[in-house]
XYZ file of C-alpha atoms in Angstrom:
555
model
C 0.000 0.000 0.000
C 1.264 3.465 -0.901
C 2.094 6.143 1.637
C -0.886 8.116 0.414
C -3.198 5.145 0.950
C -1.862 4.561 4.475
C -2.558 8.189 5.398
C -6.109 7.884 4.029
C -6.694 4.727 6.100
C -5.302 6.457 9.192
C -7.619 9.438 8.697
C -10.572 7.078 8.239
C -9.686 5.175 11.414
C -9.312 8.413 13.385
C -12.621 9.710 12.025
C -14.362 6.434 12.905
C -12.903 6.545 16.416
C -13.972 10.169 16.920
C -17.486 9.424 15.636
C -17.730 6.356 17.876
C -16.518 8.327 20.908
C -18.947 11.172 20.143
C -21.802 8.689 19.806
C -20.802 7.030 23.079
C -20.699 10.406 24.862
C -24.098 11.312 23.407
C -25.575 7.988 24.517
C -24.085 8.283 27.971
C -25.361 11.849 28.383
C -28.844 10.926 27.141
C -29.048 7.965 29.511
C -27.811 9.972 32.505
C -30.335 12.726 31.720
C -33.130 10.164 31.359
C -32.166 8.452 34.606
C -32.003 11.774 36.448
C -35.419 12.782 35.048
C -37.046 9.533 36.208
C -35.416 9.802 39.653
C -36.473 13.436 39.999
C -40.065 12.764 38.957
C -40.401 9.808 41.322
C -38.889 11.779 44.217
C -41.290 14.622 43.454
C -44.280 12.256 43.514
C -43.230 10.630 46.793
C -42.393 13.930 48.498
C -45.595 15.561 47.281
C -47.698 12.614 48.439
C -46.156 12.617 51.930
C -46.410 16.419 52.156
C -50.103 16.414 51.192
C -50.976 13.696 53.716
C -48.945 15.446 56.437
C -50.721 18.740 55.731
C -54.052 16.915 55.992
C -53.022 15.348 59.301
C -51.830 18.657 60.784
C -54.906 20.544 59.571
C -57.089 17.763 60.985
C -55.364 17.996 64.378
C -55.790 21.776 64.454
C -59.408 21.495 63.355
C -60.143 18.959 66.117
C -58.821 21.360 68.781
C -60.735 24.249 67.210
C -63.859 22.101 67.023
C -63.507 21.325 70.749
C -63.314 25.067 71.466
C -66.478 25.611 69.404
C -68.368 22.814 71.180
C -67.435 24.202 74.599
C -68.421 27.719 73.569
C -71.799 26.466 72.313
C -72.337 24.539 75.537
C -71.486 27.660 77.534
C -73.980 29.721 75.530
C -76.653 27.118 76.214
C -75.868 27.142 79.956
C -76.155 30.927 80.070
C -79.688 30.747 78.687
C -80.821 29.199 81.987
C -81.577 31.944 84.576
C -80.033 30.069 87.474
C -76.599 29.374 88.936
C -74.724 26.549 87.135
C -74.720 23.411 89.294
C -73.618 19.835 88.699
C -77.162 18.511 88.948
C -78.391 20.102 85.711
C -75.189 21.173 83.906
C -73.521 17.740 83.715
C -76.501 16.026 81.945
C -76.481 18.878 79.425
C -72.736 18.478 78.817
C -73.170 14.700 78.480
C -75.559 15.388 75.596
C -72.826 17.331 73.816
C -70.353 14.522 74.572
C -72.340 12.108 72.354
C -71.627 14.181 69.244
C -67.973 13.173 68.787
C -66.136 10.216 70.336
C -62.701 11.743 69.701
C -62.944 13.880 72.823
C -64.273 13.578 76.365
C -66.376 16.509 77.595
C -66.940 17.228 81.276
C -68.043 19.951 83.666
C -66.184 20.796 86.882
C -67.650 22.923 89.635
C -65.468 24.949 92.032
C -64.553 21.876 94.097
C -63.803 19.812 90.990
C -61.533 22.510 89.556
C -59.159 22.483 92.511
C -58.846 18.692 92.434
C -58.483 18.362 88.638
C -55.278 16.686 87.456
C -54.530 19.456 84.941
C -54.838 22.092 87.684
C -52.258 20.275 89.816
C -49.889 19.727 86.893
C -50.055 23.293 85.563
C -50.851 26.026 88.156
C -50.480 28.711 85.488
C -53.221 27.004 83.467
C -55.460 27.081 86.555
C -54.729 30.777 87.105
C -55.689 31.692 83.548
C -58.938 29.728 83.704
C -59.962 31.284 87.013
C -59.218 34.671 85.451
C -61.956 33.911 82.896
C -59.700 32.950 79.947
C -60.474 30.087 77.554
C -57.248 28.149 77.019
C -55.723 25.174 75.243
C -53.212 23.373 77.460
C -49.765 22.140 76.622
C -49.245 18.376 76.627
C -50.390 16.956 79.992
C -49.306 13.585 81.415
C -52.085 11.094 82.141
C -52.463 9.320 85.438
C -52.116 5.554 85.930
C -49.989 5.045 82.833
C -52.585 6.329 80.357
C -51.911 8.284 77.183
C -50.811 11.932 77.354
C -53.551 14.390 76.482
C -54.434 17.977 75.616
C -57.172 19.827 77.514
C -59.365 22.608 76.109
C -60.843 24.642 78.983
C -63.708 27.159 78.935
C -64.665 28.987 82.173
C -68.331 29.250 83.237
C -69.158 32.465 85.077
C -72.053 33.614 87.267
C -72.457 37.164 88.556
C -68.973 38.052 87.342
C -67.175 35.137 89.023
C -65.946 31.810 87.605
C -68.046 29.048 89.192
C -67.111 26.151 86.938
C -65.113 24.953 83.934
C -66.155 23.134 80.757
C -63.336 20.786 79.717
C -62.645 18.785 76.554
C -59.937 16.132 76.824
C -58.261 14.679 73.703
C -55.548 12.032 73.683
C -52.499 13.157 71.710
C -52.582 9.889 69.780
C -56.014 10.914 68.510
C -54.562 14.192 67.198
C -51.938 12.240 65.248
C -54.619 10.086 63.614
C -56.505 12.966 61.962
C -55.487 12.022 58.448
C -54.558 9.137 56.152
C -51.078 7.806 55.386
C -49.650 7.970 51.898
C -50.175 4.656 50.115
C -46.824 5.124 48.351
C -45.027 4.139 51.571
C -45.059 0.838 53.419
C -45.239 2.646 56.771
C -45.225 6.239 57.996
C -44.091 7.368 61.463
C -45.645 10.495 62.997
C -44.685 12.807 65.862
C -45.773 16.212 67.160
C -42.849 18.620 67.437
C -42.331 22.224 68.440
C -40.979 25.110 66.377
C -37.432 24.277 67.513
C -37.747 20.641 66.424
C -38.112 19.155 69.906
C -40.523 16.216 69.950
C -43.547 16.884 72.166
C -45.221 13.553 71.468
C -44.071 10.690 69.322
C -45.691 7.752 67.625
C -42.182 6.275 67.595
C -40.946 4.684 70.805
C -38.406 6.702 72.821
C -38.924 9.778 70.626
C -40.531 12.036 73.257
C -38.119 14.695 74.457
C -35.737 14.023 71.575
C -35.008 16.335 68.661
C -35.878 15.694 65.010
C -32.244 16.179 64.034
C -31.119 13.614 66.632
C -33.643 11.136 65.261
C -32.361 11.709 61.726
C -28.754 11.283 62.895
C -29.676 7.757 64.018
C -30.798 7.109 60.422
C -27.429 8.208 59.001
C -27.948 11.868 58.026
C -24.768 13.837 57.287
C -23.763 17.110 58.935
C -24.402 19.044 55.722
C -27.876 17.556 55.322
C -28.550 18.201 59.030
C -27.917 21.905 58.503
C -30.143 21.948 55.412
C -32.973 20.100 57.203
C -32.753 22.446 60.210
C -32.853 25.514 57.951
C -35.835 24.172 55.994
C -37.751 23.288 59.162
C -37.155 26.682 60.777
C -37.881 28.623 57.593
C -41.343 27.227 56.811
C -44.165 26.048 59.058
C -45.138 23.596 56.297
C -42.545 21.850 54.153
C -40.594 18.709 53.313
C -37.050 17.360 52.952
C -35.360 14.105 51.939
C -31.857 12.685 52.329
C -29.982 9.525 51.366
C -28.598 6.916 53.766
C -27.035 3.475 53.206
C -30.462 1.943 53.995
C -32.277 4.060 51.396
C -33.752 7.499 50.926
C -35.632 9.052 53.863
C -38.449 11.551 53.394
C -39.580 14.059 56.052
C -42.641 16.357 55.861
C -44.256 18.658 58.395
C -47.338 20.877 58.725
C -48.529 23.358 61.336
C -51.296 22.513 63.814
C -52.077 26.118 64.731
C -51.632 25.845 68.521
C -48.501 26.393 70.677
C -46.348 26.297 67.542
C -46.953 22.525 67.244
C -46.297 20.728 63.994
C -47.202 17.238 62.841
C -44.062 15.628 61.400
C -44.196 12.461 59.290
C -41.237 10.547 57.925
C -40.682 7.310 56.050
C -38.256 5.448 53.810
C -38.668 5.074 50.057
C -39.861 1.688 48.692
C -37.017 -0.815 48.364
C -36.986 -0.993 44.529
C -34.073 1.182 43.425
C -32.173 1.628 40.147
C -28.570 0.867 40.957
C -26.355 3.544 39.448
C -23.269 1.357 39.731
C -24.777 -1.454 37.617
C -25.913 1.079 34.993
C -22.394 2.498 34.687
C -20.931 -0.997 34.302
C -23.405 -1.750 31.536
C -22.545 1.532 29.804
C -18.826 0.707 29.880
C -19.528 -2.718 28.381
C -21.623 -1.195 25.631
C -18.894 1.374 24.966
C -16.655 -1.328 23.564
C -19.369 -2.245 21.032
C -20.295 1.319 19.979
C -17.576 1.640 17.318
C -18.828 -1.414 15.387
C -22.526 -1.392 16.403
C -23.442 2.117 17.618
C -27.047 2.127 16.464
C -27.746 -1.337 17.943
C -26.217 -0.301 21.262
C -28.287 2.907 21.320
C -31.542 1.013 20.682
C -30.665 -1.500 23.412
C -29.885 1.163 26.010
C -33.084 3.087 25.274
C -35.108 -0.082 25.667
C -33.296 -0.902 28.915
C -33.930 2.604 30.246
C -37.646 2.369 29.470
C -37.834 -1.036 31.165
C -36.123 0.348 34.265
C -38.539 3.287 34.335
C -41.524 0.969 33.950
C -40.174 -1.204 36.782
C -40.106 1.768 39.137
C -43.685 2.732 38.430
C -44.929 -0.855 38.400
C -43.430 -1.205 41.878
C -45.806 1.523 43.059
C -48.659 -0.296 41.334
C -48.227 -3.328 43.584
C -50.098 -1.634 46.407
C -53.386 -3.547 46.284
C -55.500 -0.759 47.754
C -54.422 1.879 45.231
C -54.710 2.034 41.436
C -52.760 4.596 39.398
C -54.037 6.125 36.174
C -52.854 8.539 33.498
C -55.038 10.416 31.006
C -53.443 11.634 27.759
C -55.249 14.793 26.614
C -54.023 14.608 23.020
C -55.026 10.981 22.328
C -58.073 11.018 24.670
C -56.836 7.754 26.211
C -56.881 6.606 29.837
C -54.252 4.109 31.001
C -54.233 2.180 34.304
C -51.392 0.411 36.065
C -51.289 -3.361 35.623
C -52.762 -4.154 39.044
C -56.072 -2.710 37.798
C -56.510 -5.858 35.682
C -56.727 -7.917 38.889
C -59.487 -5.714 40.280
C -61.523 -3.989 37.558
C -63.519 -5.412 34.645
C -60.912 -4.409 32.045
C -59.678 -6.275 28.973
C -56.551 -4.131 28.802
C -54.876 -1.339 30.733
C -55.663 1.363 28.130
C -59.082 2.843 27.275
C -59.444 4.863 24.038
C -61.842 7.746 23.226
C -62.785 8.277 26.864
C -64.606 11.600 26.378
C -66.008 10.902 22.885
C -69.805 11.170 22.663
C -71.583 7.852 22.195
C -68.470 5.919 23.241
C -69.134 4.429 26.696
C -66.768 2.058 28.488
C -68.555 -0.557 30.559
C -66.082 -0.212 33.462
C -67.724 3.132 34.369
C -71.133 3.344 36.034
C -73.623 4.973 33.641
C -74.564 7.619 36.217
C -70.893 8.709 36.481
C -69.983 8.822 32.760
C -70.959 12.470 32.210
C -69.144 13.563 35.368
C -65.960 11.757 34.243
C -66.150 13.381 30.816
C -66.729 16.782 32.386
C -63.691 16.428 34.661
C -61.363 15.301 31.856
C -62.568 17.965 29.413
C -61.880 20.676 31.992
C -58.370 19.380 32.716
C -56.877 22.355 30.863
C -58.200 24.697 33.566
C -56.306 22.966 36.413
C -53.482 24.864 38.132
C -49.954 23.399 38.563
C -50.265 22.799 42.345
C -53.990 21.998 42.305
C -54.989 18.537 43.561
C -58.653 17.649 43.038
C -60.801 14.903 44.564
C -63.841 13.051 43.285
C -65.819 9.852 43.854
C -66.815 7.459 41.066
C -68.137 3.913 40.684
C -66.137 1.327 38.738
C -67.151 -2.153 37.694
C -65.146 -4.939 39.323
C -64.378 -8.388 37.940
C -67.282 -9.970 39.852
C -69.725 -7.702 37.982
C -70.501 -5.481 40.994
C -69.772 -1.751 41.106
C -67.573 -0.341 43.866
C -67.013 3.255 44.989
C -63.514 4.698 44.478
C -62.013 7.955 45.720
C -60.057 9.706 42.977
C -57.220 12.179 43.562
C -55.711 13.760 40.457
C -53.630 16.650 39.180
C -52.453 17.990 35.822
C -49.020 17.622 34.195
C -47.807 20.503 32.049
C -45.595 20.826 28.970
C -42.765 23.350 28.705
C -45.113 25.914 27.118
C -47.598 25.675 29.999
C -50.236 23.459 28.330
C -51.874 20.580 30.194
C -50.806 17.372 28.459
C -51.718 14.688 30.979
C -53.745 14.087 34.114
C -52.308 11.618 36.642
C -53.940 10.340 39.781
C -54.878 7.526 42.138
C -58.021 5.467 42.747
C -58.666 4.070 46.231
C -61.494 1.627 47.011
C -63.782 3.293 49.591
C -66.805 1.002 49.261
C -66.583 -0.044 52.920
C -66.449 3.600 53.987
C -69.492 4.414 51.797
C -71.386 1.560 53.469
C -70.431 3.008 56.845
C -71.684 6.440 55.810
C -75.001 4.956 54.658
C -75.291 3.139 57.974
C -74.678 6.408 59.801
C -77.292 8.090 57.638
C -79.805 5.437 58.633
C -78.905 5.854 62.289
C -79.000 9.656 62.139
C -82.172 11.231 63.461
C -84.007 13.975 61.617
C -84.668 17.304 63.215
C -88.420 17.209 63.863
C -89.008 20.844 62.911
C -86.867 21.410 59.793
C -86.404 17.895 58.416
C -82.612 18.393 58.331
C -80.123 16.192 60.140
C -79.823 16.868 63.833
C -76.515 16.790 65.756
C -75.921 13.254 64.493
C -75.124 14.931 61.172
C -71.708 15.804 62.652
C -70.854 12.077 62.610
C -71.737 11.990 58.910
C -69.315 14.855 58.307
C -66.548 12.962 60.139
C -67.270 9.849 58.055
C -67.117 11.909 54.848
C -63.760 13.376 55.893
C -62.362 9.862 56.359
C -63.231 9.137 52.712
C -62.249 12.489 51.221
C -60.117 14.656 53.544
C -60.946 17.911 51.777
C -63.986 20.143 52.117
C -65.517 23.404 53.332
C -67.469 23.543 56.606
C -70.008 26.331 57.074
C -71.132 27.106 60.659
C -74.181 29.394 60.775
C -76.419 30.919 63.416
C -79.237 33.480 63.243
C -78.454 36.795 64.923
C -81.126 38.116 67.323
C -83.324 35.062 66.739
C -84.561 35.313 70.325
C -86.048 38.705 69.448
C -88.166 37.036 66.727
C -89.649 34.618 69.272
C -90.204 37.383 71.823
C -91.815 39.866 69.418
C -93.725 37.618 66.996
C -94.160 34.365 68.886
C -92.552 30.914 68.670
C -94.777 29.892 65.741
C -93.250 32.647 63.617
C -89.786 31.688 64.846
C -90.406 28.068 63.787
C -91.500 29.244 60.325
C -88.312 31.272 60.014
C -86.173 28.237 60.981
C -87.983 26.106 58.372
C -87.475 28.820 55.729
C -83.746 28.949 56.516
C -83.577 25.139 56.333
C -85.187 25.162 52.870
C -82.768 27.918 51.802
C -79.805 25.772 52.895
C -81.147 22.773 50.962
C -81.575 24.916 47.834
C -78.099 26.462 48.170
C -76.137 23.231 48.715
C -76.009 20.056 46.645
C -78.071 16.989 47.491
C -74.844 15.134 48.320
C -73.752 17.826 50.808
C -74.545 17.457 54.520
C -76.814 20.060 56.119
C -77.775 19.776 59.807
C -79.421 21.771 62.569
C -77.177 21.401 65.634
C -78.819 23.880 68.005
C -81.818 26.155 68.444
C -80.763 28.641 65.731
C -77.457 26.975 64.747
C -76.824 25.112 61.502
C -73.822 23.471 59.829
C -73.288 22.633 56.154
C -70.412 20.592 54.723
C -69.340 20.933 51.088
C -67.116 17.904 50.366
C -64.371 17.427 47.789
C -62.810 20.894 47.539
C -61.163 23.466 49.809
C -61.112 26.211 47.162
C -61.466 29.581 48.911
C -63.141 31.185 45.881
C -65.836 28.491 45.790
C -66.398 28.868 49.546
C -66.800 32.648 49.303
C -69.114 32.283 46.316
C -71.296 29.764 48.153
C -71.414 31.967 51.271
C -72.481 35.005 49.241
C -75.169 32.967 47.488
C -76.499 31.857 50.889
C -76.562 35.452 52.194
C -78.477 36.616 49.113
C -81.075 33.878 49.583
C -81.483 34.718 53.286
C -82.057 38.382 52.370
C -84.925 37.259 50.137
C -86.472 35.526 53.152
C -86.355 38.848 55.036
C -87.989 40.666 52.139
C -90.838 38.151 52.036
C -91.436 38.603 55.784
C -91.742 42.312 55.281
């Protein structure tokens, strides 16, 4: 071969090597980017799920304390309507009636002798001083006697002739506060504690956690000094937030939300599911493929892409193994709805993908006929969802045995780079047993004889609804100066006014909402499924307008 030919062969070999190396670098970069994207998306889903459930738990704990304050205030107002000095003989039976409304708290009445001998008064003299000064208070954590569970006391003084003669008390076990929410189904187990603003644990669902510090607990799990500083900064910066860190045993996730009393926060933490993509094995495979790129670059690229997709599918299929939760994804462009594979074991499906979901005249038998239009409406309005908006709904799906079962749906939108909604992802959780319980409570609930609404037993229905769908708006209403109506126009006119208000509430709220009369002129209404402030304000204004019409008619 001539010198010229050798140089040409050398240039060709160099060019082939450079092209092979460039292709290898491109493949490696694409795979690393893909792997990072999948890891980031999965971490986002897990963190968001834990954060949402923690926020629900903390809001539920704060609401329970606030609800206890409201119950005690209502009981006090009822006591003050009697023109005689509060005494155990007639006050305690009245308080016992209130105690039947909610089994999450114990209500009691203490007269002057009972106050001085109360356990909370002995444990916290400052608490006693504030109550005797006429102040309604929520206690710090109080130790129980005889080895019971620690508790929180809500105290409301009862006065007569300007002096405190008794105390209305609501006692709630701290464990009950920690159970005001549902755990994320993406985790095998979730541990919960109540901590202060400085991270000190006030009460822990984990053994030996009381009196410890969140950072100390994380140190036991292998957190580094740098991550400790970051976690501390995040916790002190925001009353609601989340953080995760890696340890040899796996990735740990921490989320917290404010309770609204004494600076308390509910803190939940858990470890990621055990299925992990091993970065070391991926790098070894890439190095092996690198030796084949020069002679088979395209084949190696196709193989790695297929392997990456399989690894991604494995991660998401691992989440689909939770039997109580089904995952779904709706593609807006193709109008197709795809379920995870575990749906085939539960629902009456021939395949995991349904086509033309919102098309008119195209009905899939897995959906109950009464829910088809609602499903179409929700999916067609997906483009109006906000990035951080999580919506809830309830639908009926046909199971493999031919029976329909109720499912709670939680979903949110996924956006493209230009801000358009491209997909809707969510979960389906079987709540048929909870629906049966709600129906049983409905049957047990007694109607208010005057208005036909639910009586105080309607509060239990609201609690049951919150267990199914922990989002909603609660309206608490009372009629100002209603006593003046009875005094000036007679009780018959007052009864007509109460009935008119009851009809107005039924016309304002949906048939599926819960409306109850819980006192003489006191009503509650619960709008389930959304905590949107705009919707709540709109509904309140609509109710006010309707009530004004009642006043105009009376005139």
